[in-house]
Short mmCIF file of C-alpha atoms in Angstrom, two decimals:
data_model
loop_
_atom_site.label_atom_id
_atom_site.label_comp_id
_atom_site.label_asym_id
_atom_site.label_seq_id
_atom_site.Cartn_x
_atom_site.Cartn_y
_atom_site.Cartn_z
CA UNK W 1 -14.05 29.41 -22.04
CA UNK W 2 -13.39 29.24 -18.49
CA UNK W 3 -9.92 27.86 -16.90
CA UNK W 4 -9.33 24.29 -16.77
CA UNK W 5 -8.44 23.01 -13.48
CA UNK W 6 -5.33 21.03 -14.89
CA UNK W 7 -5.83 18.15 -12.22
CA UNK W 8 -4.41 14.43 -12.80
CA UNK W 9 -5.81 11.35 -12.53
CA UNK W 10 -4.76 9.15 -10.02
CA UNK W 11 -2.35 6.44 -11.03
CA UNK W 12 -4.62 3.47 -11.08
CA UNK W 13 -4.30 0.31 -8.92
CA UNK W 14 -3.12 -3.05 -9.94
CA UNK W 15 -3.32 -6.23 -7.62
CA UNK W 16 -0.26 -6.56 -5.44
CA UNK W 17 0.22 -10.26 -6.71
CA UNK W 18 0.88 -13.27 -4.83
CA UNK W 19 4.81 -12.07 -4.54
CA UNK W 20 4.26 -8.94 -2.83
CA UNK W 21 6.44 -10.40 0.27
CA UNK W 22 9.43 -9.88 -2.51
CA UNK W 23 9.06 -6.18 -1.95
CA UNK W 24 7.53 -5.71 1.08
CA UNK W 25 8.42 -8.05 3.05
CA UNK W 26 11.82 -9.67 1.85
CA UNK W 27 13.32 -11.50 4.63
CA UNK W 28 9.78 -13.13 5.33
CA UNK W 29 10.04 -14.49 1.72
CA UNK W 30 13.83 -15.63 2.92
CA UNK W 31 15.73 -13.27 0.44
CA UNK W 32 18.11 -12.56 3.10
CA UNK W 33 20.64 -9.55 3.21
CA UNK W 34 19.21 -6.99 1.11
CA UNK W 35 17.53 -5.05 4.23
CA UNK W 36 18.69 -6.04 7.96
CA UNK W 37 14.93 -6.22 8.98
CA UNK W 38 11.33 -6.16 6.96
CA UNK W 39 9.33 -2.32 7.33
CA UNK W 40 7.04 -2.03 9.93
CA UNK W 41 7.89 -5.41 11.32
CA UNK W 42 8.24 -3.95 15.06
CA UNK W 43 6.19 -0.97 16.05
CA UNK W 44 7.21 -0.48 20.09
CA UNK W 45 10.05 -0.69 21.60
CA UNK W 46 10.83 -0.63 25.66
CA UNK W 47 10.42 3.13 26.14
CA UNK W 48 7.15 2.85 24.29
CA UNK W 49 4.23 4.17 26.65
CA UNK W 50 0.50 2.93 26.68
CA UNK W 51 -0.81 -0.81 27.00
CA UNK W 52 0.69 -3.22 24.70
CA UNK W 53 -1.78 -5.60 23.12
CA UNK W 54 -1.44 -8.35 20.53
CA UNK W 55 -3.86 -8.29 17.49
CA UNK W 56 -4.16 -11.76 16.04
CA UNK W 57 -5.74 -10.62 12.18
CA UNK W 58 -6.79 -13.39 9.37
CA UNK W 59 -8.33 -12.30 6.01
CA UNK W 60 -11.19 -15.23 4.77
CA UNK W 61 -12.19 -15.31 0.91
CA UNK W 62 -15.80 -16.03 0.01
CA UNK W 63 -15.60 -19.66 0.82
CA UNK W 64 -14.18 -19.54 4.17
CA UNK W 65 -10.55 -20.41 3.74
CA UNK W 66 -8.19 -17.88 4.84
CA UNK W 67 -5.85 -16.04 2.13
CA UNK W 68 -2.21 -16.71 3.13
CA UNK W 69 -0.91 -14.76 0.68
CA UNK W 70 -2.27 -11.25 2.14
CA UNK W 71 -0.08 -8.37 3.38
CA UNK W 72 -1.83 -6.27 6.16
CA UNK W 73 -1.03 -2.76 6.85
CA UNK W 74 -1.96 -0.90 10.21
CA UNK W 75 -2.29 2.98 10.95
CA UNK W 76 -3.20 3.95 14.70
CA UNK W 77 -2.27 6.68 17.07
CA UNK W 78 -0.11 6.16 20.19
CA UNK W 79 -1.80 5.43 23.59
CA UNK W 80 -3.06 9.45 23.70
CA UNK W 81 -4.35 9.40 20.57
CA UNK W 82 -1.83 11.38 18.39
CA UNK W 83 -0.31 10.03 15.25
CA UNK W 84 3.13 10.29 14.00
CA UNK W 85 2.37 12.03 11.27
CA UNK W 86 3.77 15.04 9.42
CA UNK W 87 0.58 15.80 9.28
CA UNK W 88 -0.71 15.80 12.67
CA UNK W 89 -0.83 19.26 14.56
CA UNK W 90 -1.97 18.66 17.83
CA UNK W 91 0.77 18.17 19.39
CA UNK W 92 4.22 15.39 19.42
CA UNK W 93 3.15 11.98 19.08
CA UNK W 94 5.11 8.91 21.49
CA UNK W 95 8.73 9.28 19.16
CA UNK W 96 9.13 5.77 20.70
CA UNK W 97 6.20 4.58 18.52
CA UNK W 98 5.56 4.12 14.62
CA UNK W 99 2.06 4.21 15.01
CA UNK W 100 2.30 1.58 11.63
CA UNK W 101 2.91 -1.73 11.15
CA UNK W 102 2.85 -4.42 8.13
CA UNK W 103 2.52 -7.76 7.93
CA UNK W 104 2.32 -11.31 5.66
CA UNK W 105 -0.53 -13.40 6.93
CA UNK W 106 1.18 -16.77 7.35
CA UNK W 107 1.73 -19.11 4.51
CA UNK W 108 0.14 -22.15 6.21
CA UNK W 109 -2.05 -20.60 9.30
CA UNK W 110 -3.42 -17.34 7.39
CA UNK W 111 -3.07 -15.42 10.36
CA UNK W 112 -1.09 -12.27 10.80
CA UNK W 113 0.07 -10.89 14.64
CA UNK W 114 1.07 -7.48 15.16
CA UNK W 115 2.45 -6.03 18.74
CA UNK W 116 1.42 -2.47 19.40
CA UNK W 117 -0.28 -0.56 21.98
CA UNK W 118 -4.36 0.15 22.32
CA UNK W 119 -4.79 3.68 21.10
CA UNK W 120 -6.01 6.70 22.29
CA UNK W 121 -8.95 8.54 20.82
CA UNK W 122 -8.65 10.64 18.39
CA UNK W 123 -11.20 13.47 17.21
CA UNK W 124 -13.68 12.86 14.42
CA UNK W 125 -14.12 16.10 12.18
CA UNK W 126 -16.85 17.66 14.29
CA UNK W 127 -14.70 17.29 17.64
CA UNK W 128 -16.50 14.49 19.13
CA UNK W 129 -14.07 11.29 19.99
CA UNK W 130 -13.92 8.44 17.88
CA UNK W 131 -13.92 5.44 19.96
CA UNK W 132 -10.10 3.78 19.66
CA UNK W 133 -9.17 2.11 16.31
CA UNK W 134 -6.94 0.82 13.95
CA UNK W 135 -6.94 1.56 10.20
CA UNK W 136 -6.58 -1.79 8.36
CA UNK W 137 -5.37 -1.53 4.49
CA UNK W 138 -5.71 -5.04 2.93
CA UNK W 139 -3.48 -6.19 -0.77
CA UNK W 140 -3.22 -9.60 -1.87
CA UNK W 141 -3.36 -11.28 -5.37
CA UNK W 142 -7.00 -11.02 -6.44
CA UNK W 143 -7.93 -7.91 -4.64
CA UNK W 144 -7.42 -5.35 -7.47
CA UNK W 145 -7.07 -1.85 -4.92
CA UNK W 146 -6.16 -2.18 -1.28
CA UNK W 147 -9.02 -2.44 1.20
CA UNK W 148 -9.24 0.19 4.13
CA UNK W 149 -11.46 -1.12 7.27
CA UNK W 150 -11.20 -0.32 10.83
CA UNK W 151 -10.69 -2.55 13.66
CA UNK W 152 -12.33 -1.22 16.95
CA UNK W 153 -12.38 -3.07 20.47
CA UNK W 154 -15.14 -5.01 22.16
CA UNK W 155 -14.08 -3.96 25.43
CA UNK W 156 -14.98 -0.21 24.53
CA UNK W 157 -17.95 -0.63 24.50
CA UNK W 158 -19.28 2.54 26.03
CA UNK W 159 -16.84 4.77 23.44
CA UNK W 160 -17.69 2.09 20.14
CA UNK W 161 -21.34 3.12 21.13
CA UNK W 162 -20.81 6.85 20.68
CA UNK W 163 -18.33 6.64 17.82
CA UNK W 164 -19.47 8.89 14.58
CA UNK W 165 -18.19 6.31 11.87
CA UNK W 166 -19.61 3.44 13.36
CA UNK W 167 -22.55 4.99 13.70
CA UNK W 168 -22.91 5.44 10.30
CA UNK W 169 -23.39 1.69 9.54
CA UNK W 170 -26.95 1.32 8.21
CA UNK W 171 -27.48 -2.04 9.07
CA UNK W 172 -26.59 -2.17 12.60
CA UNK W 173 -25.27 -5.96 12.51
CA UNK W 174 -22.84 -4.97 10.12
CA UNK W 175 -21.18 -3.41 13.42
CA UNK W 176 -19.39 -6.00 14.73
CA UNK W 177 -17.83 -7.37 11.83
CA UNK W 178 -15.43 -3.84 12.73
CA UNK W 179 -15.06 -5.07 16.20
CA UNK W 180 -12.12 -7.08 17.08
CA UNK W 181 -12.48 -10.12 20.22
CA UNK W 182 -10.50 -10.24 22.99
CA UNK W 183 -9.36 -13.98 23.52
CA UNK W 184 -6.93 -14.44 26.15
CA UNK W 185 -3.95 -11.90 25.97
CA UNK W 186 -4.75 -10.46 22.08
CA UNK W 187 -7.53 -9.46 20.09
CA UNK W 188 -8.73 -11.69 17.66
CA UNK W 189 -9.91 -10.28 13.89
CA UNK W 190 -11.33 -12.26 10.87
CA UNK W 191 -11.83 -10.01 8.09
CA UNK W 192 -14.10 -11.40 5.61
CA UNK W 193 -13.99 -10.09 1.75
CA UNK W 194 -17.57 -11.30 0.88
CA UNK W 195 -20.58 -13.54 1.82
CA UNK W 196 -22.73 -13.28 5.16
CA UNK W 197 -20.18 -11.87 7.16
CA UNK W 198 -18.63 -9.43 5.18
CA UNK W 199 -16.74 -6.97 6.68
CA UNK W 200 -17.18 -3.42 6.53
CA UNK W 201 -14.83 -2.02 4.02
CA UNK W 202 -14.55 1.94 3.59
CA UNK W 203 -14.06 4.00 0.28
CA UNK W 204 -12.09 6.52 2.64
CA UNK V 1 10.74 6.53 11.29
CA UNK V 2 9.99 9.92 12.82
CA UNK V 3 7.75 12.93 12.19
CA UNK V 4 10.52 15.44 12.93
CA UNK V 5 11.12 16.03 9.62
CA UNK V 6 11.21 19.60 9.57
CA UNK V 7 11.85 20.00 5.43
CA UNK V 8 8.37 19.64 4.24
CA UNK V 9 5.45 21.94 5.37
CA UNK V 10 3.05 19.62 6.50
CA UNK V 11 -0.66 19.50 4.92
CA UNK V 12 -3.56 18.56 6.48
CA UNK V 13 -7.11 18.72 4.18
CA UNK V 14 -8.60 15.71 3.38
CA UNK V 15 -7.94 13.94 0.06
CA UNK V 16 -9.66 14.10 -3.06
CA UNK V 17 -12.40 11.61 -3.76
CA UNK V 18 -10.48 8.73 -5.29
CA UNK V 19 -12.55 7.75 -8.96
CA UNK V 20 -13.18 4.43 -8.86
CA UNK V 21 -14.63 3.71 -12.17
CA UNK V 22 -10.38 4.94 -12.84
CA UNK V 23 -9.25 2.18 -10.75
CA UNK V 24 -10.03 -1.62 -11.53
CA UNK V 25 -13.41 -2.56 -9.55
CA UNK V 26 -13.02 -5.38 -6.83
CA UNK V 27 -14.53 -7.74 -9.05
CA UNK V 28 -12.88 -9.00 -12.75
CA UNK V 29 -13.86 -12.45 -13.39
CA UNK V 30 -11.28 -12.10 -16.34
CA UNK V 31 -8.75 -11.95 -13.27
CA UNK V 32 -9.97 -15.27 -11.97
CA UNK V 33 -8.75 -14.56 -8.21
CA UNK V 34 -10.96 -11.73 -7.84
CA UNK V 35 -14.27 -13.61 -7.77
CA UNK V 36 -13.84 -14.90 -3.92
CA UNK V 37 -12.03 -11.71 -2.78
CA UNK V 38 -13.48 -9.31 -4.23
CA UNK V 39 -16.26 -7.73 -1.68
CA UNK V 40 -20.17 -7.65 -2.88
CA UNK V 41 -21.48 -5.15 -0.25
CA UNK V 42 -21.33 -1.43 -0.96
CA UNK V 43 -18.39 0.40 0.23
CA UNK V 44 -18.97 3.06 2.96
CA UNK V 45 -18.36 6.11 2.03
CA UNK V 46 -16.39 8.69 4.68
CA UNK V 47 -14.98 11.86 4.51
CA UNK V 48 -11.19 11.72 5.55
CA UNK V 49 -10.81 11.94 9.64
CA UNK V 50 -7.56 12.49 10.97
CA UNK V 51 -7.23 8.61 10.97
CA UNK V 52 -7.08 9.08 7.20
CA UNK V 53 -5.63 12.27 6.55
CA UNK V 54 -2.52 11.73 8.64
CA UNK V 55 0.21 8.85 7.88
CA UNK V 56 3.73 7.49 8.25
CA UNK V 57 7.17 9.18 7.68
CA UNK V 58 10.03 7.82 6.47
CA UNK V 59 13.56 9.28 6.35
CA UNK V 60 16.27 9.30 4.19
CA UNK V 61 18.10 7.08 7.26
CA UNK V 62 16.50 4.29 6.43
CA UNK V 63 17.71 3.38 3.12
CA UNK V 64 21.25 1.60 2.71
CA UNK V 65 23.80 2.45 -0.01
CA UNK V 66 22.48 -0.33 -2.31
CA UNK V 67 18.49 0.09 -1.95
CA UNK V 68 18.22 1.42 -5.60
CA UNK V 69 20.40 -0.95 -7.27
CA UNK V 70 18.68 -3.81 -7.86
CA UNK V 71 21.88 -5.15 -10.44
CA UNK V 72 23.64 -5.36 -7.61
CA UNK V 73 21.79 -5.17 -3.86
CA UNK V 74 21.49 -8.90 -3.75
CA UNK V 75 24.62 -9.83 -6.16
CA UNK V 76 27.82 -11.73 -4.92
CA UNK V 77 30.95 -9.21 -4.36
CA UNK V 78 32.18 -8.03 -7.98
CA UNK V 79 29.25 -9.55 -9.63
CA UNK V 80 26.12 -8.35 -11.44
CA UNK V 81 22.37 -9.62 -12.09
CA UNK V 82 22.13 -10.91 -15.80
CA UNK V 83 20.03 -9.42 -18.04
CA UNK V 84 18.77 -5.89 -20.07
CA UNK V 85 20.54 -2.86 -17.79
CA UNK V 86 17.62 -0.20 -17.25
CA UNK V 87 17.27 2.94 -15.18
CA UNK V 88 13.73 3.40 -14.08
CA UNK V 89 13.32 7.20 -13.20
CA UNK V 90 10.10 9.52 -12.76
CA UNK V 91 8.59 12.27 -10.27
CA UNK V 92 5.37 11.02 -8.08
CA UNK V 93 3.09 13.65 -7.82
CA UNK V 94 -0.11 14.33 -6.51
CA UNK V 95 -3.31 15.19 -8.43
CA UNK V 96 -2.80 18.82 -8.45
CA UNK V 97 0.74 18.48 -10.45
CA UNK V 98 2.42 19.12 -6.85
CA UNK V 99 5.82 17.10 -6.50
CA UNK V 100 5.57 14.74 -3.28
CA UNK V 101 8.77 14.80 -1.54
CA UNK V 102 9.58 12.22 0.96
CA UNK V 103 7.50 9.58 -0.48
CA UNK V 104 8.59 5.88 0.07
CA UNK V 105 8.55 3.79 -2.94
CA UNK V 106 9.25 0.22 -2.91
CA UNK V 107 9.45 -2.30 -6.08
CA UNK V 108 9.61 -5.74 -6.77
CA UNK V 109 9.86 -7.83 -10.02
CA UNK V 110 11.22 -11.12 -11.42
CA UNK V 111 14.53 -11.19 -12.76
CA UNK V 112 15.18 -11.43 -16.74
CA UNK V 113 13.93 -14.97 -17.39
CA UNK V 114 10.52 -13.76 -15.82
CA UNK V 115 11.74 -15.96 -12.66
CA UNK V 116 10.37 -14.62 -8.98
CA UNK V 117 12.54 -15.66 -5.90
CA UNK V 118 9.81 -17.18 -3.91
CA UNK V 119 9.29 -20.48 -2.55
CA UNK V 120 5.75 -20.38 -3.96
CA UNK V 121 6.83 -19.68 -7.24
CA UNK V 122 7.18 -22.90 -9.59
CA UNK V 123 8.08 -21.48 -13.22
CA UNK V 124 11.05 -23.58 -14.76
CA UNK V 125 13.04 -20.99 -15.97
CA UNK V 126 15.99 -20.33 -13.63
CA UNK V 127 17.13 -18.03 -11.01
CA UNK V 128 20.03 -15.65 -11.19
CA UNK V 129 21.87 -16.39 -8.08
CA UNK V 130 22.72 -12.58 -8.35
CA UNK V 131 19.22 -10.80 -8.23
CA UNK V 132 17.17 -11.03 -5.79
CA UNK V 133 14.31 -8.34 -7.23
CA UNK V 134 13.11 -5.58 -4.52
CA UNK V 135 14.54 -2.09 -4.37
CA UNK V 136 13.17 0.87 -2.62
CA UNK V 137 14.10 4.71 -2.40
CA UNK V 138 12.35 7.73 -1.11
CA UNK V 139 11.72 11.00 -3.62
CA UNK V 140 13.46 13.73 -3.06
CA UNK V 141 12.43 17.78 -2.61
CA UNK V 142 10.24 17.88 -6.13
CA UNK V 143 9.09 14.39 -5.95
CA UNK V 144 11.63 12.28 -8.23
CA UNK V 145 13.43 9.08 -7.94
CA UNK V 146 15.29 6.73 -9.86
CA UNK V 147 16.66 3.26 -9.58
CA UNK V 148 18.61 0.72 -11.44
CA UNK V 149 17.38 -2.52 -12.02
CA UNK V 150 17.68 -5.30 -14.69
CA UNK V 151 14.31 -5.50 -17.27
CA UNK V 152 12.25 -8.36 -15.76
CA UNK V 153 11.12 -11.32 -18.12
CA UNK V 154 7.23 -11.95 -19.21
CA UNK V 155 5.67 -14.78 -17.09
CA UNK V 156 3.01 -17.28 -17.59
CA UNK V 157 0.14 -17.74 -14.97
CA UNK V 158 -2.29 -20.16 -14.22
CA UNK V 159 -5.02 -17.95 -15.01
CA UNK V 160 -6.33 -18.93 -18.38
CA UNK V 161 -4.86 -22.12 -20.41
CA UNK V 162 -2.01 -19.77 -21.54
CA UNK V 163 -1.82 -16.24 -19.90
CA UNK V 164 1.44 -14.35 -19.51
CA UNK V 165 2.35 -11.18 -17.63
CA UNK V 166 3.70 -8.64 -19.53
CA UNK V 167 7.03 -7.26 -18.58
CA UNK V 168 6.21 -5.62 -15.23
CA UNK V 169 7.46 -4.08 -12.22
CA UNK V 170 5.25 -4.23 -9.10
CA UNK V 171 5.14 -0.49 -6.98
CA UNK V 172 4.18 0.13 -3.57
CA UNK V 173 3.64 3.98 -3.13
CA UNK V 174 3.58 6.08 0.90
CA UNK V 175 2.24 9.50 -0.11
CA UNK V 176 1.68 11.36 3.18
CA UNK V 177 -1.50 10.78 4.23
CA UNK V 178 -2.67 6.68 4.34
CA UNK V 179 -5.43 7.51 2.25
CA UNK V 180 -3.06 8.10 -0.39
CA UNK V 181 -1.65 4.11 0.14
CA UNK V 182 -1.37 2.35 -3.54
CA UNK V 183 0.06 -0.38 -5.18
CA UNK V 184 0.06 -0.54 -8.94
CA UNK V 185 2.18 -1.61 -12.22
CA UNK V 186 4.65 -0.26 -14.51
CA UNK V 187 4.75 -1.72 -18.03
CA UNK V 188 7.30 -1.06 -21.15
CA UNK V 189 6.83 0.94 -23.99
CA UNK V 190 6.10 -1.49 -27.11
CA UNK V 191 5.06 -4.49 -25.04
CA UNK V 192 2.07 -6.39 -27.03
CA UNK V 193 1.54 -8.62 -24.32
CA UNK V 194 0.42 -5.57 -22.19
CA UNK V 195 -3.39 -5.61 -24.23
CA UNK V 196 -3.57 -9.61 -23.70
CA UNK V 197 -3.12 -9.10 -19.77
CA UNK V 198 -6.14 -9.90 -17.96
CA UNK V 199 -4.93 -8.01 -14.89
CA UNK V 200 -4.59 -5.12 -17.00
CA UNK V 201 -8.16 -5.23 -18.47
CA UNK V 202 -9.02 -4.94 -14.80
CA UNK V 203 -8.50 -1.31 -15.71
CA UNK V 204 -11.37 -0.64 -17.69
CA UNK V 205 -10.35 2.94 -19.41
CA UNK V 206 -7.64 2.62 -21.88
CA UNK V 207 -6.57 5.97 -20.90
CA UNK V 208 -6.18 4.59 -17.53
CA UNK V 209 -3.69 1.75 -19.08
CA UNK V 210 -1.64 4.13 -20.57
CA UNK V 211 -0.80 6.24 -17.15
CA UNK V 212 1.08 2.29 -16.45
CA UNK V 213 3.17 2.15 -19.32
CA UNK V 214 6.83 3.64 -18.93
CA UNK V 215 8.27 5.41 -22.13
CA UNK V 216 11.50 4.66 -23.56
CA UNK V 217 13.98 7.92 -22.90
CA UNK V 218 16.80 8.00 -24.88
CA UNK V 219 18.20 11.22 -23.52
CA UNK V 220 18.29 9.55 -19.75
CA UNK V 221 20.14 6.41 -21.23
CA UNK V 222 23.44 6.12 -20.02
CA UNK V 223 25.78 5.33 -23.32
CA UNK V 224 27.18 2.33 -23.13
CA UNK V 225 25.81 1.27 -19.90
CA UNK V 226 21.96 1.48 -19.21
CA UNK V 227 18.74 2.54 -20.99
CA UNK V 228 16.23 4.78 -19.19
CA UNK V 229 12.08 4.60 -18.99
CA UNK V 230 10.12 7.02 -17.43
CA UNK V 231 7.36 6.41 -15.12
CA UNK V 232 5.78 9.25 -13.50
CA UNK V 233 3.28 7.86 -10.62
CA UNK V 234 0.18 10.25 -9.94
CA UNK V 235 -1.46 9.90 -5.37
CA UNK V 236 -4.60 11.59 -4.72
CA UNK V 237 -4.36 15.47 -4.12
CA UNK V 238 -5.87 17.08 -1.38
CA UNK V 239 -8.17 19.70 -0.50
CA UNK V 240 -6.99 23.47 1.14
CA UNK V 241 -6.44 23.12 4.80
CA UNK V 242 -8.06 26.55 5.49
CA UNK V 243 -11.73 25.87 5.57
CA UNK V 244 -11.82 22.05 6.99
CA UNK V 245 -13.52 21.94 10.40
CA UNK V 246 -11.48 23.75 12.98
CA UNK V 247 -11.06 20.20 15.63
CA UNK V 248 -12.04 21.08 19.21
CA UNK V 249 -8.98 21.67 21.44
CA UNK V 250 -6.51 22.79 18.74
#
């Protein structure tokens, strides 16, 4: 006999449900006075350094029609591309910046807008510089474990060219369903769970 | 929120492989939601970057005096949600048995009449104008928590003709790394509708099924005042940090 490794398994998803606002996001649902303000509703504040940008985010189902029932999470680095993370050793991240955010996509638009700065690059394994990116985690009733995906910027063009994960896309126009449009002031991103456009999801 | 916290020792290897034939694939026609949002294309695979590896920190600052008392965070002065009086306690650990301090949990159910307070929600049976049904709390040194709640109420669905949840209480788990990220379900010990459930039988192990089910713990019941189940919640381990890739610059 040799030793057992004595590892766990994972505690196993379930779908978040189409109440998930109750505990995430209470005053959005209007249960009022339990916590002053929802988590991760505001992610700068006026100290905050870098370039603030809007991201305008929708998720679409299989037949087109945006879920607005959805709860989007974002993880990003502050404008030099450190996190604030206990785990991040490369120096102090912007303490004027959560680096995540959370929201409800709308209950009649679908869409979901969070205010944070563009990021800085941050170092794939290997040293080379990821182009700048968000890390999107997706719940909602009928997705049965959260969906990671990235959102990258079509005005980085030069740096979404050279970026390792990216290029790891097989298909090539699978690409730009990670990038996100710049429309007016804010970045514009449809995420779409399945059919032609299907976005890029990551088993990270 | 800050990364100052200076009472754990930061890790920083990547996380184990999560198993997903463990975890419920994206599509379960049984779940009949899952069919236009569940993705058909291959996931793509990566090896945890820093993007990954790293995530958010909350602190014990955050949470107000009545976060973990779900009888009475959303009751009127000197009153109390109506229904059975339960203590929910466990550890969250990782895959390697380690305790994981500083984790934020966050839980949500319907009140005692299997009732939601949500403007989307249409069930007939009433609201308790003292519950209001989300808690959170954040684990302390070894990993363990507890809060009090009141035992939520089964609660039909328009899935099927007649589906109904089983008793359940919704969890949203922060290990520290985003990779770690989960949402799942607690069920109760005993609970027949829990093998009806066709979000449960999204779970395709049995085993797996049973790692959702809290135990009744008589020695954690409070006499006379609350009974206690036990739900220990497992995040993905992570590798050694000593022989990942040294990053250029550090």
């Amino acid at each position: 006999m040799v030793q057992a490794f004595d590892r766990l398994k994972e505690s196993p998803s379930q779908t978040a449900g189409p109440y998930v606002h109750i505990g995430l996001t209470p005053n959005f649902a209007e249960i009022a006075g339990v916590y002053e303000r929802d988590l991760g509703d505001v992610m700068v504040n006026a100290a905050t350094k870098g370039e603030r940008i809007s991201v305008r985010m929708r998720v679409i189902d299989g037949l087109g029609a945006p879920l607005k029932d959805a709860l989007v999470e974002i993880w990003q680095a502050d404008h030099a591309g450190l996190y604030n993370s206990l785990s991040e050793r490369r120096g102090k991240a912007d303490p004027n910046f959560t680096g995540w955010g959370r929201k409800a996509t709308d209950m009649t638009t679908g869409e979901c807008v969070f205010e944070t700065v563009k990021p800085g690059r941050v170092p794939f394994k290997d040293g080379r510089l990821m182009a700048p990116h968000l890390t999107v985690w997706i719940v909602a009733r009928g997705i049965n474990l959260g969906l990671h995906t990235r959102l990258y910027f079509a005005d980085e063009a030069e740096a979404n060219a050279e970026d390792p994960v990216l290029a790891r896309i097989e298909h090539r126009q699978r690409v730009a369903t990670l990038v996100a449009a710049r429309e007016g002031d804010a970045y514009v991103f449809d995420i779409h769970l399945q059919g032609e456009h299907e976005t890029v999801f990551f088993d990270i | 929120m800050s990364a100052e916290r200076t009472d754990l020792r930061p890790e920083t290897g990547a996380f184990f492989q999560r198993d997903r034939s463990w975890h419920p694939p994206a599509l379960t026609p049984g779940y009949k939601t899952s069919v236009l949002r569940s993705p058909q294309k291959a996931l793509l695979s990566l090896d945890n970057t820093l993007s990954e590896i790293t995530g958010p920190v909350f602190s014990q600052e955050l949470l107000g005096p009545l976060d973990d008392d779900l009888i009475h965070n959303f009751a009127r002065p000197g009153e109390s949600a109506i229904g059975e009086r339960i203590i929910v306690y466990g550890r969250v650990i990782d895959e390697r048995g380690k305790g994981v301090p500083g984790a934020l949990l966050e839980f949500w159910q319907a009140n005692a009449g299997g009732r939601y307070r949500h403007k989307k929600e249409g069930y007939l049976a009433a609201l308790d104008p003292n519950f209001g049904g989300c808690g959170r709390t954040i684990t302390d040194q070894d990993g363990g928590y507890a809060f009090r709640t009141i035992k939520p109420g089964p609660y039909p669905w328009p899935n099927g003709v007649n589906d109904w949840r089983p008793a359940h209480i919704h969890f949203s788990v922060f290990g520290h790394g985003f990779a770690q990220r989960l949402i799942t379900q607690m069920y109760f010990e005993g609970d027949p509708l829990i093998w009806l459930c066709p979000i449960v039988k999204t779970i395709p192990d049995r085993a797996a099924i049973e790692t959702l089910i809290a135990a009744l713990d008589m020695q954690a019941t409070i006499p006379m005042d609350a009974r206690a189940y036990k739900f220990d919640i497992v995040l993905r381990g992570r590798r050694s940090t000593m022989f990942e890739n040294r990053l250029e610059g550090n």
